Short mmCIF file of C-alpha atoms (C1' of nucleotides) in Angstrom, two decimals:
data_model
loop_
_atom_site.label_atom_id
_atom_site.label_comp_id
_atom_site.label_asym_id
_atom_site.label_seq_id
_atom_site.Cartn_x
_atom_site.Cartn_y
_atom_site.Cartn_z
CA MET E 1 -10.99 23.79 -3.71
CA ILE E 2 -8.75 20.91 -2.38
CA ALA E 3 -6.78 20.74 0.79
CA LEU E 4 -4.26 18.23 1.34
CA VAL E 5 -3.36 17.75 5.17
CA ASP E 6 -0.21 15.99 5.60
CA CYS E 7 1.43 15.20 9.03
CA ASN E 8 5.04 16.31 9.32
CA ASN E 9 7.41 13.45 9.75
CA PHE E 10 4.52 11.39 10.97
CA TYR E 11 5.97 8.38 12.46
CA VAL E 12 8.64 10.55 14.46
CA SER E 13 5.88 12.80 15.31
CA CYS E 14 3.73 10.12 16.91
CA GLU E 15 6.85 8.99 19.04
CA ARG E 16 7.53 12.16 20.22
CA VAL E 17 4.02 12.96 21.51
CA PHE E 18 4.76 10.22 24.12
CA ALA E 19 8.58 10.88 24.54
CA PRO E 20 9.06 14.61 24.51
CA ALA E 21 12.75 13.96 25.28
CA LEU E 22 13.14 13.17 21.63
CA GLU E 23 12.24 16.67 20.76
CA GLY E 24 14.96 18.48 19.02
CA ARG E 25 16.97 15.37 18.41
CA PRO E 26 17.72 13.31 15.34
CA VAL E 27 15.23 10.53 15.35
CA GLY E 28 14.45 7.94 12.77
CA VAL E 29 11.80 5.18 12.56
CA LEU E 30 12.75 1.95 10.95
CA SER E 31 11.02 -0.25 8.58
CA ASN E 32 9.68 -3.90 9.68
CA ASN E 33 12.59 -6.06 10.88
CA ASP E 34 14.58 -2.86 11.59
CA GLY E 35 15.65 -2.87 8.10
CA CYS E 36 15.85 0.80 6.71
CA VAL E 37 14.95 4.15 7.85
CA VAL E 38 11.31 4.99 6.74
CA ALA E 39 10.72 8.22 8.69
CA ARG E 40 13.09 10.96 9.71
CA SER E 41 12.80 13.96 11.86
CA GLU E 42 14.48 17.28 10.30
CA GLU E 43 17.49 16.89 12.56
CA LEU E 44 17.98 13.31 11.12
CA LYS E 45 17.55 14.80 7.53
CA ALA E 46 20.08 17.33 8.35
CA LEU E 47 22.68 14.49 9.26
CA GLY E 48 22.28 13.55 5.53
CA ILE E 49 20.32 10.25 6.15
CA ALA E 50 18.24 9.39 3.15
CA MET E 51 14.87 8.12 3.07
CA GLY E 52 14.96 4.15 2.80
CA ALA E 53 18.54 4.20 3.83
CA PRO E 54 19.78 0.51 5.07
CA VAL E 55 20.44 0.70 8.88
CA HIS E 56 23.54 -1.37 8.29
CA LEU E 57 25.06 0.97 5.97
CA ILE E 58 25.01 4.10 8.15
CA PRO E 59 28.64 4.75 9.60
CA PRO E 60 28.72 3.64 13.26
CA ALA E 61 29.80 7.18 14.32
CA LEU E 62 26.75 8.64 12.75
CA ARG E 63 24.49 6.07 14.18
CA ARG E 64 25.60 6.64 17.52
CA GLN E 65 24.22 10.25 17.34
CA CYS E 66 20.73 9.25 16.58
CA THR E 67 17.98 7.40 18.12
CA LEU E 68 16.55 4.71 15.53
CA LEU E 69 13.23 3.26 16.74
CA SER E 70 11.47 0.05 15.59
CA SER E 71 8.02 0.88 14.00
CA ASN E 72 5.00 0.93 16.18
CA TYR E 73 2.26 0.46 13.81
CA ALA E 74 -0.32 -0.07 16.54
CA LEU E 75 0.70 3.49 17.59
CA TYR E 76 0.68 5.23 14.30
CA GLY E 77 -2.55 3.60 13.04
CA ASP E 78 -4.39 4.97 16.20
CA MET E 79 -2.82 8.45 16.03
CA SER E 80 -3.90 8.52 12.45
CA ARG E 81 -7.42 7.83 13.34
CA ARG E 82 -7.32 10.75 15.86
CA VAL E 83 -6.03 13.21 13.48
CA ASN E 84 -8.87 12.20 10.88
CA GLU E 85 -11.45 12.60 13.64
CA VAL E 86 -10.41 16.15 14.24
CA LEU E 87 -10.40 16.87 10.51
CA GLU E 88 -13.90 15.36 10.16
CA SER E 89 -15.07 17.69 12.93
CA LEU E 90 -13.83 20.69 10.83
CA ALA E 91 -13.98 19.94 7.20
CA PRO E 92 -17.16 18.95 5.06
CA ALA E 93 -15.62 15.99 3.48
CA VAL E 94 -12.56 14.18 4.44
CA GLU E 95 -10.93 11.37 1.90
CA PRO E 96 -8.05 9.72 3.97
CA TYR E 97 -5.22 8.82 1.39
CA SER E 98 -2.57 7.15 3.47
CA ILE E 99 -1.84 6.84 7.07
CA ASP E 100 -0.33 10.49 7.35
CA GLU E 101 -2.26 12.18 4.68
CA SER E 102 -5.97 13.21 3.92
CA PHE E 103 -7.58 15.15 1.25
CA LEU E 104 -10.59 17.44 2.20
CA ASP E 105 -13.08 18.43 -0.53
CA LEU E 106 -13.55 22.31 0.08
CA SER E 107 -16.00 22.79 -2.84
CA GLY E 108 -17.22 26.42 -2.73
CA PHE E 109 -14.46 27.74 -0.71
CA GLY E 110 -12.60 30.81 -1.81
CA PRO E 111 -8.71 31.07 -1.09
CA LEU E 112 -9.26 33.28 2.04
CA GLU E 113 -11.98 31.05 3.57
CA ALA E 114 -9.69 27.97 2.86
CA GLU E 115 -6.69 29.47 4.38
CA ALA E 116 -8.52 30.41 7.52
CA LEU E 117 -9.70 26.86 7.85
CA ALA E 118 -6.42 25.40 7.17
CA ARG E 119 -4.99 27.43 9.99
CA GLU E 120 -7.66 26.41 12.33
CA ILE E 121 -7.11 22.75 11.25
CA ARG E 122 -3.37 23.01 12.03
CA GLU E 123 -3.73 24.40 15.33
CA ARG E 124 -6.75 22.15 16.35
CA VAL E 125 -4.96 18.89 15.28
CA ARG E 126 -1.73 19.94 17.06
CA ARG E 127 -3.60 20.77 20.22
CA GLU E 128 -5.84 17.80 20.47
CA THR E 129 -3.55 15.02 19.08
CA GLY E 130 0.15 16.68 19.49
CA ILE E 131 0.83 16.17 15.80
CA PRO E 132 2.08 19.02 13.80
CA VAL E 133 0.46 19.01 10.15
CA SER E 134 0.92 21.16 6.88
CA VAL E 135 -1.98 22.03 4.73
CA GLY E 136 -1.68 22.66 0.79
CA LEU E 137 -4.54 24.31 -0.76
CA ALA E 138 -5.30 24.37 -4.77
CA PRO E 139 -7.96 23.66 -7.25
CA THR E 140 -6.69 20.04 -7.92
CA ARG E 141 -5.19 17.23 -6.05
CA VAL E 142 -1.79 17.41 -8.02
CA LEU E 143 -1.64 21.03 -7.30
CA ALA E 144 -2.53 20.62 -3.65
CA LYS E 145 0.36 18.15 -3.27
CA LEU E 146 2.69 20.68 -4.68
CA ALA E 147 1.16 23.50 -2.33
CA ASN E 148 1.60 21.19 0.57
CA ARG E 149 5.28 20.70 -0.10
CA LEU E 150 5.80 24.43 -0.22
CA ALA E 151 3.86 24.74 3.13
CA LYS E 152 6.13 22.39 4.91
CA HIS E 153 8.95 24.85 3.94
CA GLY E 154 7.45 27.61 5.90
CA GLY E 155 4.32 28.85 7.29
CA GLY E 156 2.62 25.51 7.36
CA VAL E 157 -0.19 26.54 5.02
CA ARG E 158 0.12 27.47 1.31
CA TYR E 159 -2.41 28.25 -1.67
CA LEU E 160 -1.46 27.58 -5.22
CA ALA E 161 -3.72 28.98 -7.77
CA ALA E 162 -3.73 27.26 -11.20
CA GLN E 163 -3.33 30.72 -13.11
CA ALA E 164 -0.63 32.72 -11.54
CA PRO E 165 2.80 33.77 -12.50
CA VAL E 166 4.05 32.31 -9.43
CA THR E 167 2.82 28.89 -10.20
CA ARG E 168 4.13 29.26 -13.65
CA ALA E 169 7.61 29.94 -12.35
CA LEU E 170 7.37 27.18 -9.80
CA LEU E 171 6.18 24.61 -12.41
CA GLU E 172 9.11 25.80 -14.96
CA ALA E 173 11.69 24.95 -12.23
CA LEU E 174 10.26 21.54 -11.00
CA PRO E 175 11.57 18.53 -12.66
CA VAL E 176 8.82 16.44 -13.99
CA ALA E 177 9.85 13.57 -11.88
CA GLU E 178 9.03 15.44 -8.67
CA LEU E 179 5.31 15.65 -9.60
CA TRP E 180 2.97 13.36 -7.71
CA GLY E 181 2.24 10.21 -10.01
CA VAL E 182 5.53 10.65 -12.05
CA ALA E 183 8.42 8.50 -11.31
CA ARG E 184 11.40 7.30 -12.96
CA ARG E 185 9.99 5.40 -15.86
CA SER E 186 7.37 8.09 -16.89
CA ALA E 187 9.85 10.66 -16.42
CA GLU E 188 12.48 8.81 -18.81
CA ARG E 189 9.51 8.67 -21.49
CA LEU E 190 8.47 11.94 -21.19
CA THR E 191 12.25 13.27 -21.52
CA VAL E 192 12.32 11.48 -25.02
CA LEU E 193 9.04 13.89 -26.00
CA GLY E 194 11.28 16.78 -24.69
CA ILE E 195 9.17 17.31 -21.56
CA ASP E 196 11.41 17.72 -18.72
CA ASN E 197 9.72 20.18 -16.32
CA ALA E 198 6.16 20.26 -14.86
CA TRP E 199 5.40 23.44 -16.99
CA SER E 200 6.16 21.88 -20.24
CA LEU E 201 4.07 18.83 -19.23
CA ARG E 202 1.22 21.15 -18.41
CA GLN E 203 1.63 22.71 -21.96
CA ALA E 204 1.56 19.48 -23.68
CA GLU E 205 -1.33 18.17 -25.76
CA PRO E 206 -3.33 15.83 -23.55
CA THR E 207 -4.32 13.31 -26.34
CA ARG E 208 -0.59 13.07 -27.26
CA ILE E 209 0.36 12.42 -23.70
CA ARG E 210 -2.30 9.70 -23.47
CA ARG E 211 -1.07 8.16 -26.61
CA ALA E 212 2.70 8.23 -25.85
CA LEU E 213 2.02 7.19 -22.17
CA SER E 214 -1.20 6.60 -20.62
CA VAL E 215 -4.47 7.99 -19.52
CA VAL E 216 -3.05 8.33 -16.00
CA MET E 217 -0.29 10.75 -17.37
CA GLU E 218 -3.06 12.75 -19.43
CA ARG E 219 -5.11 13.17 -16.09
CA ILE E 220 -1.89 14.81 -14.53
CA VAL E 221 -1.59 17.28 -17.34
CA TRP E 222 -5.37 18.44 -16.96
CA GLU E 223 -4.76 18.59 -13.04
CA LEU E 224 -1.78 20.88 -13.71
CA ARG E 225 -4.12 23.07 -15.81
CA GLY E 226 -6.42 23.38 -12.97
CA HIS E 227 -9.20 20.79 -13.96
CA GLY E 228 -9.78 18.14 -11.61
CA ALA E 229 -9.25 14.74 -13.21
CA ILE E 230 -8.23 12.41 -10.40
CA VAL E 231 -10.93 11.01 -8.26
CA MET E 232 -10.05 9.24 -5.12
CA ASP E 233 -10.76 5.63 -4.55
CA ASP E 234 -12.93 5.01 -1.48
CA LEU E 235 -10.58 3.56 0.92
CA ASP E 236 -13.63 2.10 2.95
CA ALA E 237 -14.23 -0.13 -0.20
CA PRO E 238 -13.44 -3.64 0.25
CA ARG E 239 -10.13 -4.90 -0.92
CA ARG E 240 -9.90 -7.14 -4.11
CA HIS E 241 -7.05 -9.02 -2.93
CA LEU E 242 -5.16 -8.98 0.38
CA LEU E 243 -1.41 -9.59 1.10
CA VAL E 244 0.38 -10.46 4.25
CA SER E 245 4.12 -11.08 4.00
CA ARG E 246 7.16 -10.35 6.16
CA SER E 247 10.80 -10.74 5.93
CA LEU E 248 11.90 -13.44 8.03
CA GLY E 249 14.15 -12.51 10.93
CA ARG E 250 16.97 -14.30 9.45
CA PRO E 251 17.04 -16.42 6.13
CA THR E 252 16.06 -20.21 6.39
CA ALA E 253 16.05 -23.28 4.42
CA ALA E 254 13.87 -25.08 6.80
CA ALA E 255 10.29 -26.00 5.40
CA HIS E 256 9.23 -26.13 8.96
CA GLU E 257 9.86 -22.74 9.63
CA LEU E 258 8.57 -21.38 6.50
CA HIS E 259 5.54 -23.09 7.46
CA GLU E 260 5.18 -21.80 10.95
CA ALA E 261 5.66 -18.08 9.75
CA LEU E 262 3.13 -18.63 7.03
CA ARG E 263 0.63 -19.98 9.72
CA GLN E 264 1.04 -16.67 11.29
CA HIS E 265 0.58 -14.74 8.18
CA VAL E 266 -2.46 -16.75 7.29
CA ALA E 267 -3.82 -16.03 10.75
CA ARG E 268 -3.55 -12.22 10.31
CA ALA E 269 -4.90 -12.52 6.69
CA GLY E 270 -7.96 -14.26 7.90
CA GLU E 271 -8.60 -11.69 10.39
CA LYS E 272 -8.43 -8.95 7.72
CA LEU E 273 -10.75 -10.77 5.45
CA ARG E 274 -13.21 -11.27 8.15
CA ARG E 275 -12.87 -7.65 9.25
CA GLN E 276 -13.91 -6.52 5.74
CA GLY E 277 -16.53 -9.31 5.45
CA SER E 278 -15.04 -10.85 2.33
CA LEU E 279 -14.62 -14.40 1.38
CA ALA E 280 -11.59 -15.53 -0.65
CA GLN E 281 -11.58 -17.78 -3.61
CA ALA E 282 -8.14 -18.87 -3.49
CA VAL E 283 -4.75 -18.84 -1.64
CA ARG E 284 -1.52 -17.64 -3.34
CA VAL E 285 1.82 -18.58 -1.44
CA VAL E 286 4.80 -16.48 -2.30
CA LEU E 287 8.48 -17.52 -1.38
CA ARG E 288 11.61 -15.75 -2.26
CA THR E 289 15.27 -15.57 -1.29
CA ALA E 290 17.17 -12.12 -0.58
CA PRO E 291 16.30 -9.75 -3.55
CA PHE E 292 20.21 -9.02 -3.49
CA GLN E 293 20.89 -12.56 -4.16
CA VAL E 294 21.54 -13.37 -7.75
CA GLY E 295 22.44 -16.33 -9.94
CA ARG E 296 22.15 -19.86 -8.82
CA GLY E 297 20.98 -19.02 -5.18
CA ALA E 298 18.37 -16.99 -6.19
CA TYR E 299 14.44 -18.10 -6.17
CA HIS E 300 11.27 -16.31 -6.43
CA SER E 301 8.21 -18.14 -7.06
CA ALA E 302 4.37 -18.50 -5.93
CA ALA E 303 1.85 -21.29 -6.19
CA LEU E 304 -1.98 -20.60 -6.22
CA VAL E 305 -4.46 -23.09 -4.71
CA THR E 306 -8.19 -22.59 -5.18
CA LEU E 307 -10.39 -23.31 -2.28
CA PRO E 308 -13.48 -25.80 -2.83
CA THR E 309 -15.72 -22.89 -2.07
CA PRO E 310 -15.18 -19.27 -1.04
CA SER E 311 -14.29 -19.11 2.56
CA ASP E 312 -13.19 -16.84 5.38
CA ASP E 313 -12.45 -19.80 7.73
CA THR E 314 -8.50 -19.73 8.89
CA ARG E 315 -8.54 -23.30 9.00
CA GLU E 316 -9.35 -23.74 5.42
CA LEU E 317 -7.08 -20.84 4.29
CA LEU E 318 -4.31 -22.70 6.26
CA ARG E 319 -4.98 -25.94 4.38
CA ALA E 320 -4.80 -24.37 1.16
CA ALA E 321 -1.83 -22.54 2.13
CA ARG E 322 -0.12 -25.73 3.12
CA GLN E 323 -0.66 -27.13 -0.26
CA ALA E 324 0.51 -24.09 -1.92
CA LEU E 325 3.81 -23.90 0.28
CA ALA E 326 4.46 -27.59 -0.61
CA ALA E 327 3.94 -26.76 -4.34
CA VAL E 328 6.22 -23.72 -4.46
CA TYR E 329 9.03 -24.95 -1.82
CA ARG E 330 12.28 -26.11 -3.22
CA GLU E 331 15.26 -27.49 -1.22
CA GLY E 332 18.44 -25.63 -0.86
CA TYR E 333 17.60 -22.26 -1.05
CA ARG E 334 17.87 -19.88 1.87
CA TYR E 335 14.49 -17.96 1.79
CA GLN E 336 14.28 -14.51 3.28
CA LYS E 337 10.67 -13.73 2.92
CA CYS E 338 7.22 -15.52 2.47
CA GLY E 339 3.74 -14.23 2.12
CA VAL E 340 0.12 -15.35 1.79
CA MET E 341 -2.13 -13.48 -0.62
CA LEU E 342 -5.93 -14.18 -0.62
CA MET E 343 -7.24 -13.73 -4.03
CA GLY E 344 -10.79 -13.09 -5.60
CA LEU E 345 -12.45 -11.52 -2.55
CA ALA E 346 -16.20 -10.99 -3.00
CA GLU E 347 -18.50 -9.90 -0.05
CA ALA E 348 -19.91 -12.59 1.84
CA GLY E 349 -23.70 -12.25 2.06
CA ALA E 350 -25.12 -9.59 4.25
CA PRO E 351 -26.00 -10.91 7.72
CA GLN E 352 -29.77 -10.41 7.05
CA GLU E 353 -29.39 -12.64 3.85
CA ARG E 354 -27.43 -15.19 5.88
CA LEU E 355 -30.26 -15.40 8.27
CA LEU E 356 -32.85 -16.20 5.45
CA ALA E 357 -30.35 -18.91 3.69
CA GLU E 358 -30.37 -22.15 4.55
CA GLU E 359 -27.27 -22.87 6.55
CA SER E 360 -25.81 -26.26 7.67
CA ALA E 361 -25.05 -26.46 11.30
CA GLU E 362 -21.39 -26.66 10.40
CA THR E 363 -21.18 -23.61 8.82
CA VAL E 364 -22.82 -21.67 11.69
CA ARG E 365 -20.41 -23.44 14.23
CA ARG E 366 -17.40 -22.36 11.77
CA ARG E 367 -18.54 -18.82 11.78
CA ARG E 368 -19.07 -18.71 15.54
CA LEU E 369 -15.65 -20.14 16.14
CA MET E 370 -13.96 -17.67 13.88
CA ALA E 371 -16.01 -14.91 15.37
CA THR E 372 -15.17 -15.78 18.97
CA LEU E 373 -11.30 -16.11 17.86
CA ASP E 374 -11.17 -12.56 16.48
CA ARG E 375 -13.10 -11.16 19.50
CA VAL E 376 -10.66 -12.69 22.21
CA ASN E 377 -7.74 -11.58 20.13
CA ARG E 378 -9.08 -8.13 19.68
CA GLU E 379 -9.99 -7.44 23.24
CA LEU E 380 -7.27 -9.52 24.83
CA GLY E 381 -4.36 -8.89 22.44
CA ARG E 382 -3.18 -10.24 19.26
CA ASP E 383 -2.41 -13.95 19.34
CA THR E 384 -3.90 -14.53 22.82
CA VAL E 385 -5.67 -17.50 20.99
CA ARG E 386 -3.99 -19.15 17.76
CA LEU E 387 -4.35 -22.08 15.70
CA GLY E 388 -1.54 -24.52 16.14
CA LEU E 389 1.31 -24.68 18.51
CA PRO E 390 2.94 -21.25 19.72
CA ARG E 391 6.70 -20.92 19.29
CA HIS E 392 7.95 -17.60 20.60
CA ASP E 393 11.58 -18.17 20.29
CA SER E 394 11.70 -18.80 16.80
CA GLY E 395 14.58 -17.41 14.88
CA TRP E 396 12.36 -16.32 11.76
CA ALA E 397 10.41 -13.82 13.88
CA LEU E 398 10.61 -10.43 13.06
CA ARG E 399 13.34 -8.17 14.59
CA CYS E 400 12.19 -5.06 16.26
CA ALA E 401 14.74 -4.55 18.88
CA ASN E 402 13.55 -1.01 19.85
CA ARG E 403 9.86 -0.61 19.66
CA SER E 404 8.35 2.07 21.84
CA ASP E 405 5.19 1.32 23.78
CA ARG E 406 1.71 1.13 22.43
CA TYR E 407 0.65 3.96 24.56
CA THR E 408 -2.84 4.46 23.01
CA THR E 409 -4.16 1.02 22.37
CA ARG E 410 -2.74 -0.92 25.27
CA TRP E 411 -3.32 0.04 29.01
CA ASP E 412 -0.62 -2.00 30.35
CA GLU E 413 1.95 -0.54 28.15
CA LEU E 414 0.85 3.23 28.87
CA LEU E 415 1.25 2.61 32.55
CA ARG E 416 4.78 1.57 32.05
CA VAL E 417 5.52 5.18 31.33
CA HIS E 418 4.99 5.90 34.93
CA ALA E 419 6.83 2.72 36.28
"C1'" DT H 1 25.06 -10.78 9.46
"C1'" DC H 2 22.17 -6.79 8.29
"C1'" DT H 3 18.01 -3.57 2.26
"C1'" DG H 4 10.08 -3.05 4.35
"C1'" DG H 5 5.08 -3.94 3.36
"C1'" DG H 6 0.56 -3.30 1.29
"C1'" DG H 7 -1.90 -1.42 -1.95
"C1'" DT H 8 -4.11 0.60 -6.66
"C1'" DC H 9 -4.99 1.38 -11.66
"C1'" DC H 10 -3.83 0.28 -16.44
"C1'" DT H 11 -2.30 -2.02 -20.39
"C1'" DA H 12 -1.42 -5.86 -23.33
"C1'" DG H 13 -2.07 -10.47 -24.69
"C1'" DG H 14 -4.36 -14.70 -24.45
"C1'" DA H 15 -8.56 -17.84 -24.56
"C1'" DC H 16 -12.90 -17.85 -25.76
"C1'" DC H 17 -17.27 -16.82 -28.32
"C1'" DC H 18 -20.48 -16.04 -31.97
"C1'" DT J 1 -3.51 -18.81 -53.10
"C1'" DC J 2 -5.61 -18.09 -49.16
"C1'" DT J 3 -6.36 -17.59 -43.98
"C1'" DG J 4 -12.89 -12.62 -40.64
"C1'" DG J 5 -14.18 -9.34 -37.39
"C1'" DG J 6 -15.33 -8.09 -33.18
"C1'" DG J 7 -16.70 -8.49 -28.62
"C1'" DT J 8 -15.81 -10.02 -23.57
"C1'" DC J 9 -12.98 -11.88 -19.78
"C1'" DC J 10 -9.12 -12.95 -17.54
"C1'" DT J 11 -4.29 -12.54 -16.07
"C1'" DA J 12 0.37 -11.03 -15.92
"C1'" DG J 13 3.23 -7.26 -15.52
"C1'" DG J 14 4.46 -2.75 -15.22
"C1'" DA J 15 4.28 1.77 -12.86
"C1'" DC J 16 3.17 4.25 -9.14
"C1'" DC J 17 1.84 5.65 -4.19
"C1'" DC J 18 3.16 6.01 0.98
#
DNA sequence: TCTGGGGTCCTAGGACCC
DNA sequence: TCTGGGGTCCTAGGACCC
């Protein structure tokens, strides 16, 4: 048995925990740069505002009725951790899947036992974190995903058996594109094969599906039949590459502004790299104009610079990023986004190995510097210490006009609640 | 004026080798 | 007239997820 625990309207729910006045009101949370709506309360959905809707396209009259908040990832990340803590205290094996969902491996559980546990999970998570969750139960992940959707529409807990008339009816009524793992492209190709609902996909010959589409789709067929075929990748496993990129607050053609934005991205990427204990072999810089810009004004390119030796030193990453930027930058375009990607990540030697290895004084100094930098920034707040000159008033900086306080990770901001 | 960010896996095709 | 066969590794691009 697999359970999928999914937080309801997660970002909005996080905001409501600390601002109960938002309860019952249409509330949305915006993407970075306050660009589009990425989370909606039920009340906001009822107003007809779509997932991903660009804010500037929402009619002003409608906009005045709702509360639209900038995203506050420090808060959501911490709340997500708390939810998983509760899950871990109740379930034998938890596999976090995204910031607001976790699969639970309930091998050996029967439907009744699983439902009882699911109800307890709902109650405990709600009581201990304030976040409402729904639980879907089924023999496989694809079916658990579906069960979760049903749970959201009532009751909060739902079990779906692989072999049951109700499951068949459900799958027959479900367009294939609404399945987890099937999006527009695959749906189109399935339609050509005469497969347009989830039941006909389930009845299809797996090898035929593999030939016509891919092994990924074949696994979905098996999952629909009740045979587990999808294994979760370990989210704790070190990443193979790592990307930090942001839209600029406003487009710019100025190389020095891109350079400044990039410097911040590289600093962030370096922190992430050291946190997972890896070294990067190369640095790639990506630059582009607005995606809606077409024709002569459009530009989208990247440049890769290989490091002399694999490194996790922000200064070396910066040097490479500077070269890459120079290679990719073209005058006369208004750039909307830039990013840095660290490639070819490999594990740095384990600390014990490092002790045994011959290390130059310079290497040791370098690592101490980076470790200190990370610690200061972790304990005293991001960007307390930075490489290069700080510029706080830059036009390229991210817009987030309406962000709530970081209640759970910053004492100073929590205390503001009572100020 | 204003449309997110960060990942994964799979596949096809090229380079290279014996 | 003829132009091997098969393997590995790497990369770019497609598709999908939240």
